[in-house]
Coordinates of C-alpha atoms and ligand atoms in Angstrom, one line a residue:
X229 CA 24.7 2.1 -23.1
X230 CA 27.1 4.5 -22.7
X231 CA 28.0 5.9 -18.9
X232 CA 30.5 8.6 -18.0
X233 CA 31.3 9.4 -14.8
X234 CA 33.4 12.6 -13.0
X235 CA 34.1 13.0 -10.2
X236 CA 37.3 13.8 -7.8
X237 CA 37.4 10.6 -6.7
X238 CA 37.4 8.6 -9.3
X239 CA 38.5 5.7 -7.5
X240 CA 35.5 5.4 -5.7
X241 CA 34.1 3.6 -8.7
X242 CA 36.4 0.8 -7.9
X243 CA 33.5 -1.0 -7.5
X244 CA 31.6 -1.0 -10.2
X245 CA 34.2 -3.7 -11.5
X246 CA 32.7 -6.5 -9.0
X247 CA 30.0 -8.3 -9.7
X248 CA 27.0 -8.2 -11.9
X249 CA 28.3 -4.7 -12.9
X250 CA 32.2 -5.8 -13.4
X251 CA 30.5 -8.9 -15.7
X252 CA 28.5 -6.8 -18.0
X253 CA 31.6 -4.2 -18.2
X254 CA 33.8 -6.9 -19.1
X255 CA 31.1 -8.4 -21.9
X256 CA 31.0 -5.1 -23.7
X257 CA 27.2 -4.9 -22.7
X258 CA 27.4 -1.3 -20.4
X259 CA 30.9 0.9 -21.5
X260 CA 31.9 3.3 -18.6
X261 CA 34.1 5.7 -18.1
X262 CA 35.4 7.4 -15.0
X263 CA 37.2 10.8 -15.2
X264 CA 38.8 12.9 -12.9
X265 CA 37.7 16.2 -12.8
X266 CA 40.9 18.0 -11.5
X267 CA 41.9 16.9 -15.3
X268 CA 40.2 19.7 -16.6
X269 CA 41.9 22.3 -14.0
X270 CA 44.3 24.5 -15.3
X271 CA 46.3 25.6 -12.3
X272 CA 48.8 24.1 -10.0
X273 CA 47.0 23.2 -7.2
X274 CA 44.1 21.8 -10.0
X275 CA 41.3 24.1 -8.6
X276 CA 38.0 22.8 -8.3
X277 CA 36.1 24.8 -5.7
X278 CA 35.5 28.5 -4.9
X279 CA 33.8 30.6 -1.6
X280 CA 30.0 30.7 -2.3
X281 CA 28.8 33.7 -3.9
X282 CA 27.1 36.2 -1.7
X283 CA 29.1 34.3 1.5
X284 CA 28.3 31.7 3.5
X285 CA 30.0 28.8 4.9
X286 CA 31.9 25.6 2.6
X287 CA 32.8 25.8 -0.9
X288 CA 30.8 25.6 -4.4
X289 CA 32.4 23.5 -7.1
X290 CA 33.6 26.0 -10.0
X291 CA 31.2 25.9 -13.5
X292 CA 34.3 26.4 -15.4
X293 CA 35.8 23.4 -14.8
X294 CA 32.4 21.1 -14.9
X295 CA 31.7 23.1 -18.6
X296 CA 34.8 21.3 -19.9
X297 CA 34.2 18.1 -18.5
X298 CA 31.0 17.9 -19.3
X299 CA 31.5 19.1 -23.2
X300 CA 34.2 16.9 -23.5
X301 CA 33.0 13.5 -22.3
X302 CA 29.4 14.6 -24.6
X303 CA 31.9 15.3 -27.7
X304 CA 33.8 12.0 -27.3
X305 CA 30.6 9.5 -26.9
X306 CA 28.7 11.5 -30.0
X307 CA 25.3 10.4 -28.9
X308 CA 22.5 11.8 -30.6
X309 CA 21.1 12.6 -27.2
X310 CA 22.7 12.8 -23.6
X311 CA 21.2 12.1 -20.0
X312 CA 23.2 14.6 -17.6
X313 CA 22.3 13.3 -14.0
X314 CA 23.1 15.9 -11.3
X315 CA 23.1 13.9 -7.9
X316 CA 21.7 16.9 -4.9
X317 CA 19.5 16.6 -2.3
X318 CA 17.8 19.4 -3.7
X319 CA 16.5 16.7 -6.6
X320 CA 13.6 14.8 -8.0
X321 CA 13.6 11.7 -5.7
X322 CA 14.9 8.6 -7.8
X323 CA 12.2 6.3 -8.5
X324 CA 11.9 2.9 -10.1
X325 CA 10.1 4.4 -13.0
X326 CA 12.7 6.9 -13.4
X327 CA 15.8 4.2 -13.8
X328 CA 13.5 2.3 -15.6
X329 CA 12.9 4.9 -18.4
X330 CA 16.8 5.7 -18.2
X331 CA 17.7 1.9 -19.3
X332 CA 15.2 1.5 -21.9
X333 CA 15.6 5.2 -23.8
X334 CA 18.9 6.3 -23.0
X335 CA 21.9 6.0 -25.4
X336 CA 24.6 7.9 -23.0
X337 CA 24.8 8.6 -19.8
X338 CA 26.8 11.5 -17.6
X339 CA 26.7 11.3 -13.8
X340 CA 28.3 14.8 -12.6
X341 CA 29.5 14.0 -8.5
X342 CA 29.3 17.4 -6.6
X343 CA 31.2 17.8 -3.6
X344 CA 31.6 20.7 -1.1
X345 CA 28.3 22.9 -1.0
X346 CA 27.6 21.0 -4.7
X347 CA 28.2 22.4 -8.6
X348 CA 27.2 26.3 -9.7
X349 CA 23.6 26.2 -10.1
X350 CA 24.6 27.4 -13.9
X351 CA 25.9 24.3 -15.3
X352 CA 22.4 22.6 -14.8
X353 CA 21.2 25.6 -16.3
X354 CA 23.4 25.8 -19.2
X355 CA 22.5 22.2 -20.0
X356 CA 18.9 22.5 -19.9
X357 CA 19.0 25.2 -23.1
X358 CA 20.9 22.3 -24.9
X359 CA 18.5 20.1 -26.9
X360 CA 20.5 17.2 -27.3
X361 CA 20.7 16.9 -23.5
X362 CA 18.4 16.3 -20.8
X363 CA 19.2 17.2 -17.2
X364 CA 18.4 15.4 -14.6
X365 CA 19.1 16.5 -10.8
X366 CA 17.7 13.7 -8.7
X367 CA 18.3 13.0 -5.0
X368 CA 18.6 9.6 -3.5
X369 CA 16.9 10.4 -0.3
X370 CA 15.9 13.2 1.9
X371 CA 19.7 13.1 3.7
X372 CA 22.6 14.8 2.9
X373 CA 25.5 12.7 1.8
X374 CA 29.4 13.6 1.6
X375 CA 29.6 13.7 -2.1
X376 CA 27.4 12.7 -5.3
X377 CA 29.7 9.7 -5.7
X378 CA 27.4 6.7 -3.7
X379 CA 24.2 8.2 -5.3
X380 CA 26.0 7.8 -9.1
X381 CA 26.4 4.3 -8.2
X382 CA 22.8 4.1 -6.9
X383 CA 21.5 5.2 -10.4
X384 CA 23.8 3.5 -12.4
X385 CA 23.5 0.1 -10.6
X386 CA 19.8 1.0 -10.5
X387 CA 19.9 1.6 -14.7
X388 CA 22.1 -1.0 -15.4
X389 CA 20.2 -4.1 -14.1
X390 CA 17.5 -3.1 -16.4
X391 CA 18.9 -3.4 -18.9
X392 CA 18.6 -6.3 -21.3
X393 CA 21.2 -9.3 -20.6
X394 CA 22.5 -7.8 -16.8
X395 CA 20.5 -10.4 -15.2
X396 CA 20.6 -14.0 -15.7
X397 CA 16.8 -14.5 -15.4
X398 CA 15.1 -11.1 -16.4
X399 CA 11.3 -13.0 -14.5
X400 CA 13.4 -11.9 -11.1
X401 CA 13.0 -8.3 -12.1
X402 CA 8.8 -8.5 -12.3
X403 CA 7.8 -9.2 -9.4
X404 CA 9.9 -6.9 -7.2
X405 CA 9.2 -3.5 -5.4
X406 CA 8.2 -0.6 -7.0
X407 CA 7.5 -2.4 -10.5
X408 CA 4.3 -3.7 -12.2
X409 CA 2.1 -3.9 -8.8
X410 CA 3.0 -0.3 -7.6
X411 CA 3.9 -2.6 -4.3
X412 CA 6.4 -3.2 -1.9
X413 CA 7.7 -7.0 -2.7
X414 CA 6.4 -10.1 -0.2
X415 CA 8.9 -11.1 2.8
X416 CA 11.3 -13.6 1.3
X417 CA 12.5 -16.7 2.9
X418 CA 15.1 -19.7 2.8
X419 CA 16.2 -22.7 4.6
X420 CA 16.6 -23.7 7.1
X421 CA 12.7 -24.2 8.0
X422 CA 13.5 -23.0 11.6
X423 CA 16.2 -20.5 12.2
X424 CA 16.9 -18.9 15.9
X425 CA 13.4 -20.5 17.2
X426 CA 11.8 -18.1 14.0
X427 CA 10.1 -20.1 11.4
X428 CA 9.1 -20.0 7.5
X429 CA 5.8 -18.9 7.5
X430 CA 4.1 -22.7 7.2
X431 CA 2.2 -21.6 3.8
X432 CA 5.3 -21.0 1.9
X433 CA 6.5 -24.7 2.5
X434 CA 2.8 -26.3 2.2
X435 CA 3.8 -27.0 -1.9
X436 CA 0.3 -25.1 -2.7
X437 CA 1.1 -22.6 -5.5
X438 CA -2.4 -20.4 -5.3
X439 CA -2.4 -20.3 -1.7
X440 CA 1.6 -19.5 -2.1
X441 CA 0.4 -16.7 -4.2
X442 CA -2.3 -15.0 -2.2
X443 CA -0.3 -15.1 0.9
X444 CA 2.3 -12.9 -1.2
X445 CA -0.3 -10.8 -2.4
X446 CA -1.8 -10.1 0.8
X447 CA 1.7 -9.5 1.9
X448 CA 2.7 -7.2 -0.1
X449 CA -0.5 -4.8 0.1
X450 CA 0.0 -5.1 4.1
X451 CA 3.9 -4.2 4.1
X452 CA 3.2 -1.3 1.6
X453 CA 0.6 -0.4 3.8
X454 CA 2.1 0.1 6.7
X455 CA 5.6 1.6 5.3
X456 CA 4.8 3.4 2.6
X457 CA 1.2 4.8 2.4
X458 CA 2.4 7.1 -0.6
X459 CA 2.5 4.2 -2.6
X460 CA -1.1 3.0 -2.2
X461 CA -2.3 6.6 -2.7
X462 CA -0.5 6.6 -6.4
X463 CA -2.5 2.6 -7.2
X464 CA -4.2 2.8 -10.4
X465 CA -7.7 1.3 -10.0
X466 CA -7.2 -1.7 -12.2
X467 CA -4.1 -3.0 -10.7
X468 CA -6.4 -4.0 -7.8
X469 CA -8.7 -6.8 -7.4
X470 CA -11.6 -6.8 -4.8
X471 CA -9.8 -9.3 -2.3
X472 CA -6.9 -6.9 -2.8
X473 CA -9.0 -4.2 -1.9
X474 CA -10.8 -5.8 1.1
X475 CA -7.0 -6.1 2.5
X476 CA -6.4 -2.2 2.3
X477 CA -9.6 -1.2 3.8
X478 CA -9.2 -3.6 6.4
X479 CA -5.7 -1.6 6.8
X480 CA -7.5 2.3 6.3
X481 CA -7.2 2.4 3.1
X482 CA -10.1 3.4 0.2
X483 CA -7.3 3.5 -2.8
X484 CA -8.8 5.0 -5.6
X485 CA -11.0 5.7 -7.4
X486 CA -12.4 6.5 -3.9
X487 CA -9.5 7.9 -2.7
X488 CA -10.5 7.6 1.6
X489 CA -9.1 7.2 4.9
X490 CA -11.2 4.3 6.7
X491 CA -11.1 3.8 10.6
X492 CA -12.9 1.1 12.3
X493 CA -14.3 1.4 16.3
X494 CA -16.2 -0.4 18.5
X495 CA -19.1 2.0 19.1
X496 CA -18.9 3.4 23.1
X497 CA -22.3 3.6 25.5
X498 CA -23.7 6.6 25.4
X499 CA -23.2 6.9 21.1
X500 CA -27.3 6.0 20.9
X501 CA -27.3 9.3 18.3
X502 CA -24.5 8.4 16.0
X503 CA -25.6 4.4 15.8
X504 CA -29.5 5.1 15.9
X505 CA -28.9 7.7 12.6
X506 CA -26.6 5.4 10.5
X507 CA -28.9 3.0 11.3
X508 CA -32.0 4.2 10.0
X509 CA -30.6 5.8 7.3
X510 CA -29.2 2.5 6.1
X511 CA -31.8 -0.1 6.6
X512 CA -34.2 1.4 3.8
X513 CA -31.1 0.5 1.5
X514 CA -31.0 -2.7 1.9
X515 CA -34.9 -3.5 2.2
X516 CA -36.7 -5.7 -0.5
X517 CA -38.1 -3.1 -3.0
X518 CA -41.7 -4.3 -2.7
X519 CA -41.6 -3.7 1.2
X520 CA -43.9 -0.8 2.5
X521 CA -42.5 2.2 3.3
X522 CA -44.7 2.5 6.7
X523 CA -43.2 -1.0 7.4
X524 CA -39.8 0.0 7.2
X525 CA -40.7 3.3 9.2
X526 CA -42.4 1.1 12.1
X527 CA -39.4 -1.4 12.0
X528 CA -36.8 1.6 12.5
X529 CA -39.1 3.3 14.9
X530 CA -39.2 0.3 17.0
X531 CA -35.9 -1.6 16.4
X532 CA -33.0 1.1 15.4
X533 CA -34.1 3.8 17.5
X534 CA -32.0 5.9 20.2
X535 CA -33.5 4.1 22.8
X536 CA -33.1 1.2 21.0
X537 CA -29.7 1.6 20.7
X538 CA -29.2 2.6 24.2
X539 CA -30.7 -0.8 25.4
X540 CA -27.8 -2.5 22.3
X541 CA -24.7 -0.2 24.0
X542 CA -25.5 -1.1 27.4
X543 CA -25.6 -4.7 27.5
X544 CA -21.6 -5.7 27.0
X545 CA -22.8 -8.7 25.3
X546 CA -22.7 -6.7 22.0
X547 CA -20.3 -5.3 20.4
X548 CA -21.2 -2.2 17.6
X549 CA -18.5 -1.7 14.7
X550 CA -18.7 1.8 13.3
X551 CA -17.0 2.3 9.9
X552 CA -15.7 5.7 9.3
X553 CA -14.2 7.5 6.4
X554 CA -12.8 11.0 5.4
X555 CA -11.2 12.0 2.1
X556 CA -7.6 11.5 1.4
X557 CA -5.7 15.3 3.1
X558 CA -1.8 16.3 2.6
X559 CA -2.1 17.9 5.9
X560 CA -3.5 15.3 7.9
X561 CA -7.3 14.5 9.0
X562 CA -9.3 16.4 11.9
X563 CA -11.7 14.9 13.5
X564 CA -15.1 16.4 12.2
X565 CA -13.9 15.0 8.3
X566 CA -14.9 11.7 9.3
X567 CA -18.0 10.3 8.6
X568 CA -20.1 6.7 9.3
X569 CA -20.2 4.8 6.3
X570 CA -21.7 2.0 7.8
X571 CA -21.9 -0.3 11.3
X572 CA -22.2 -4.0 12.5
X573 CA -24.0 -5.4 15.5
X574 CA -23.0 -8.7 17.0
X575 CA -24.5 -10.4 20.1
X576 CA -22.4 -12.3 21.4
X577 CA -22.5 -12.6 25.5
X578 CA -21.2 -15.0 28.0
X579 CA -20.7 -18.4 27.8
X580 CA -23.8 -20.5 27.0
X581 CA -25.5 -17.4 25.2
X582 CA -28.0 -18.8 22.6
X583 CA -29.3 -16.4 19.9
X584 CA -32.7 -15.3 20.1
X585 CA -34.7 -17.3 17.4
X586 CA -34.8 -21.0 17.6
X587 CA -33.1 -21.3 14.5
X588 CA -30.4 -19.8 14.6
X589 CA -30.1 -21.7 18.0
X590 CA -30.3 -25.2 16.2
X591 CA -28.1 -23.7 13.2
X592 CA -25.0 -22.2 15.6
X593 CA -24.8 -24.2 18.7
X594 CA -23.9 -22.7 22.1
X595 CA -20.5 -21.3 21.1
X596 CA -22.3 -18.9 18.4
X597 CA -22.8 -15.1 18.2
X598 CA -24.9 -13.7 16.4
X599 CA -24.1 -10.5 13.0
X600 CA -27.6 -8.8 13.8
X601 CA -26.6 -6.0 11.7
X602 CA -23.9 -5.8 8.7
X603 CA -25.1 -2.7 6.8
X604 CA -23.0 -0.1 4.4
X605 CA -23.3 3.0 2.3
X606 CA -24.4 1.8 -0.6
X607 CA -21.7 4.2 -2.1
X608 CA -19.4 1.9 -1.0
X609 CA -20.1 -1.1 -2.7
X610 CA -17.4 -2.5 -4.8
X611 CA -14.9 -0.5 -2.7
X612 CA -14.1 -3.6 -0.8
X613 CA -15.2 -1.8 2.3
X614 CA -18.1 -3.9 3.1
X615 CA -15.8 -7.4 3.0
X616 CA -13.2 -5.1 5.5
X617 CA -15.9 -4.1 7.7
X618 CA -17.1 -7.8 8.3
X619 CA -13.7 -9.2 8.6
X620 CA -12.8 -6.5 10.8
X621 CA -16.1 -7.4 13.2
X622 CA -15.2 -10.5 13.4
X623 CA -11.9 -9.9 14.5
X624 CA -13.4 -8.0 17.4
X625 CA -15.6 -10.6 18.6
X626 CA -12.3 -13.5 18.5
X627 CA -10.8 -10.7 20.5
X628 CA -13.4 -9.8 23.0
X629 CA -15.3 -13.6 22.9
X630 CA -12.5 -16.0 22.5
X631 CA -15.0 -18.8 23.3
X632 CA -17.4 -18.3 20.9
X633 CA -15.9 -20.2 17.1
X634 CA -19.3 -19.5 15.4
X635 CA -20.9 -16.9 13.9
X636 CA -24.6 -16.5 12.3
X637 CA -27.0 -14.2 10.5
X638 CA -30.2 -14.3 8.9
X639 CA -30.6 -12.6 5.5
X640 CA -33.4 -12.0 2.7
X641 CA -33.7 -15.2 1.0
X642 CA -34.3 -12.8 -2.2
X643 CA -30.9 -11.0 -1.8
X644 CA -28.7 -12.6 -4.0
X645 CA -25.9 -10.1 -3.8
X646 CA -25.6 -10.4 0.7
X647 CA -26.0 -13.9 -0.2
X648 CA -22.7 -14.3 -2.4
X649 CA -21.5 -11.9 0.0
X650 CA -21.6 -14.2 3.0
X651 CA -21.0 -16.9 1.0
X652 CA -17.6 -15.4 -0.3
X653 CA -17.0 -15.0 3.4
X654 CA -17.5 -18.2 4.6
X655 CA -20.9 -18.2 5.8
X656 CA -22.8 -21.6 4.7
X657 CA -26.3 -22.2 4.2
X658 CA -28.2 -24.1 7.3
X659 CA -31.5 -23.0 7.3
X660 CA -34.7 -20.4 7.3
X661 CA -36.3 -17.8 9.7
X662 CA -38.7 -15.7 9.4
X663 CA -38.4 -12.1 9.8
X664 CA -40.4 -9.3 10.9
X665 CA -40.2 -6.1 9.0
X666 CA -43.4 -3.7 10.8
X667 CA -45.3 -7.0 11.4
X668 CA -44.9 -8.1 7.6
X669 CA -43.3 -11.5 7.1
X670 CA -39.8 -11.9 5.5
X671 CA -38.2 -15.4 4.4
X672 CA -34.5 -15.5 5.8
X673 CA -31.5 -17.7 4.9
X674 CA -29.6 -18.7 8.2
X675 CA -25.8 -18.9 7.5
X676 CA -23.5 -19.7 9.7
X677 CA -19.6 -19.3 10.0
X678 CA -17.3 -21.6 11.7
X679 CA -14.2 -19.8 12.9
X680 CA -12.2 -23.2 13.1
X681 CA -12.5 -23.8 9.4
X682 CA -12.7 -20.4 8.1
X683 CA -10.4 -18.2 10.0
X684 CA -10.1 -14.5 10.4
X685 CA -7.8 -13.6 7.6
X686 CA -4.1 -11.9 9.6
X687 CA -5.4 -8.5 7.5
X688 CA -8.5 -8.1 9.5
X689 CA -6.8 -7.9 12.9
X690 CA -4.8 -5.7 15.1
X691 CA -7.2 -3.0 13.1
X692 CA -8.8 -2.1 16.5
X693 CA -8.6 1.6 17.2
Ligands
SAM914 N1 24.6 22.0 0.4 C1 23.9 21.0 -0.2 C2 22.4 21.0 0.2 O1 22.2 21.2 1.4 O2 21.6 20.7 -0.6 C3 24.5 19.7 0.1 C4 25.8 19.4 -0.5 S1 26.4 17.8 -0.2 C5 27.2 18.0 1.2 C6 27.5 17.5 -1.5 C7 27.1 16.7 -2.6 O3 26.6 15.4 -2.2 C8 26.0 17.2 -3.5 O4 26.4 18.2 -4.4 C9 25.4 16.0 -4.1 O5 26.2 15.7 -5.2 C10 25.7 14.9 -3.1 N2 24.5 14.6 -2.3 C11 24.3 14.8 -1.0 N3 23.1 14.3 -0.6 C12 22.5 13.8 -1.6 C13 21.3 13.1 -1.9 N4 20.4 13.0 -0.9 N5 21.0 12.7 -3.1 C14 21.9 12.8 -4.1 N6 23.1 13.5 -4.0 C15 23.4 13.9 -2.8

């Protein structure tokens, strides 16, 4: 690859002779060439900058001058095809992708530095009619610098290690920000294993390659997360697996295809009309199909009622999740756009509360609550929502029940799917209830979660509203 540089400070490109860049100058693999562009001035005091037209304050850099520059350095390299980069805030912001595409397709190179109030609009323009060159005006950030000079480095440091032979072991290049994943890369350690009283997170020395990878994974989603939302908003579907996307609901994110905002909240007393309705508008979902309908319609009259509800929110013993989510907006989310996707009840209570059947007494133990409820929009499945959800809950119940390390639930023996489910999340088999649905019988699996063993996953917490 071919680079040419101009600028009027040429020796600000001193640097591009250290390092990685000086190595692959000095092995013939990248050839550039800084010019001066007072050379191309024809008076005495090597003009390069005029008053703006129409007035103003500063200086514009004269198209005259850049014309001749420009044709020149494009006659001497005789590329087929030319990339003129025009460094102004007023640009494209550079991207991986971008630099990417530069070092793979471009034969020559031409980085113009403005200065002053930047170059005469027309020389981009004049360019851009020229077929065998593409302009490109890119901007490094949204902040004004002094002069183009730091962001020609920035793409040309950016270009160069891409291409193939810059770097020693082209594997470092995969894994990092911005490239295949779409993500922000993992935190990154080295010894020693305690540095300041800070330590290396304990799984990263533990020798165990998967578990290595996950906690990278999970990682990476939660940094990109948090510092660049942008970034999940742009995920294609199928760079995401359904742990993956567990993680990002857990942290408000539906990526797409669904393309929603998620908040979690523990439902306050006195919500009897928003819990009672996403209630019973849920629990038909989720019933065996061969159940009754007047069965289901007792069961929701009696159990998942307002007043029901009112006698749930009251007790401080139990704790009501609401999931909520609202489309993806530019402008930012009012309140009315969110909706209840779905809701969790656990009892949990003070210490020495038992659950209520006799079962699930024998199957938890004293220090047990109890996932009543654990129901979702069916809409939702496969969004990773309904993993996020239950994580999330039990988060809330370490948080407000710190003495309880179990969790149970009984489920429809017939339900394979909330079977895997729970399974997935650490829920094991330990016995059978039965359950009343309008007075007809049900067979239940107990399962039961032990928080010492099975942990809340770091993604699920700090999620409270
Ligand atoms: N008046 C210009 C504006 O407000 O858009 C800023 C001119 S700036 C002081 C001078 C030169 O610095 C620009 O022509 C450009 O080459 C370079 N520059 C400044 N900020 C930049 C950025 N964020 N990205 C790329 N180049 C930048």
């Amino acid at each position: 690859m071919r680079i040419d540089i101009i600028s009027i400070f040429p020796q600000f490109f001193d640097c591009l002779d250290v390092s990685l860049m000086g190595k692959a100058r000095s092995s013939g693999l990248l050839q550039t060439h800084v010019w001066d562009l007072r050379d191309w001035t024809q008076d005495v005091h090597r003009t390069v900058d005029r008053a703006p037209a129409g007035g103003g304050a500063g200086m514009v850099m004269k198209p005259d001058v850049w014309g001749k520059a420009i044709d020149q350095v494009i006659e001497q390299a005789g590329a087929a095809k030319t990339v003129l980069a025009i460094p102004t805030p007023s640009g494209i912001p550079l991207t991986q992708s971008q630099v990417r595409d530069l070092a793979e397709n471009t034969e020559h190179l031409v980085v113009a530095c403005g200065r002053y109030e930047g170059i005469d609009q027309r020389v981009g323009q004049y360019y851009q009619q020229n077929t065998e060159v593409q302009v490109l005006p890119f901007s490094l950030g949204d902040y004004v610098l002094n002069g183009g000079e730091v962001a020609a480095v920035a793409l040309v440091e950016a270009t160069c290690r891409l291409l193939e032979g810059f770097v020693g072991n082209p594997n470092s290049l995969v894994e990092e920000s911005y490239e295949l994943s779409g993500l922000l890369e993992y935190p990154a350690y080295t010894q020693p294993a305690t540095w300041r009283g800070l330590e290396i997170p304990p799984v990263l020395l533990s020798g165990d390659h998967q578990k290595v990878k996950k906690w990278r994974r999970q990682q990476s989603l939660m940094l990109t997360a948090e510092r660049r939302p942008d970034l999940i908003w742009k995920l294609a579907p199928d760079v995401l697996v359904k742990s993956d996307r567990e993680i990002l609901a857990a942290r408000g994110f539906l990526p797409a295809p669904y393309r929603q905002q998620v908040r979690f909240r523990r439902a306050q007393p006195g919500e009897t009309v928003t819990c009672s309705a996403i209630a019973s508008r849920l629990f038909p979902q989720a019933c065996p199909k061969d159940l009754p309908e007047e069965a289901i319609a007792c069961f929701i009259e009696d159990e998942l009622s307002e007043a029901a509800f009112k006698a749930y929110l009251d007790d401080p013993n139990n704790l009501i999740i609401l999931v909520e989510v609202a489309p993806v907006t530019q402008t930012g989310t009012d309140d009315t756009a969110w909706e209840t996707a779905g809701y969790t009840l656990i009892e949990a209570g003070a210490p020495g509360f038992l659950p209520p059947e006799e079962n699930l007494m024998q199957s938890g133990g004293k220090n047990c609550a109890y996932l009543s409820k654990c129901y979702l929009d069916a809409c939702w499945h496969g969004s990773g929502l309904a993993g996020a959800m239950l994580e999330v809950s039990h988060a809330y119940l370490q948080e407000s029940f710190p003495h309880l390390t179990k969790i149970c639930l009984g489920t429809n023996r017939e339900n394979r799917q909330a079977l895997k489910f729970y399974r997935h999340h650490g829920y094991r088999k330990c016995g059978r209830r039965t359950f009343l649905v309008g007075g007809i019988e049900n067979l239940d699996v107990i399962a039961v979660r032990d928080f010492t063993a099975c942990q809340v996953p770091s993604w699920a917490q700090n999620v409270a509203q």
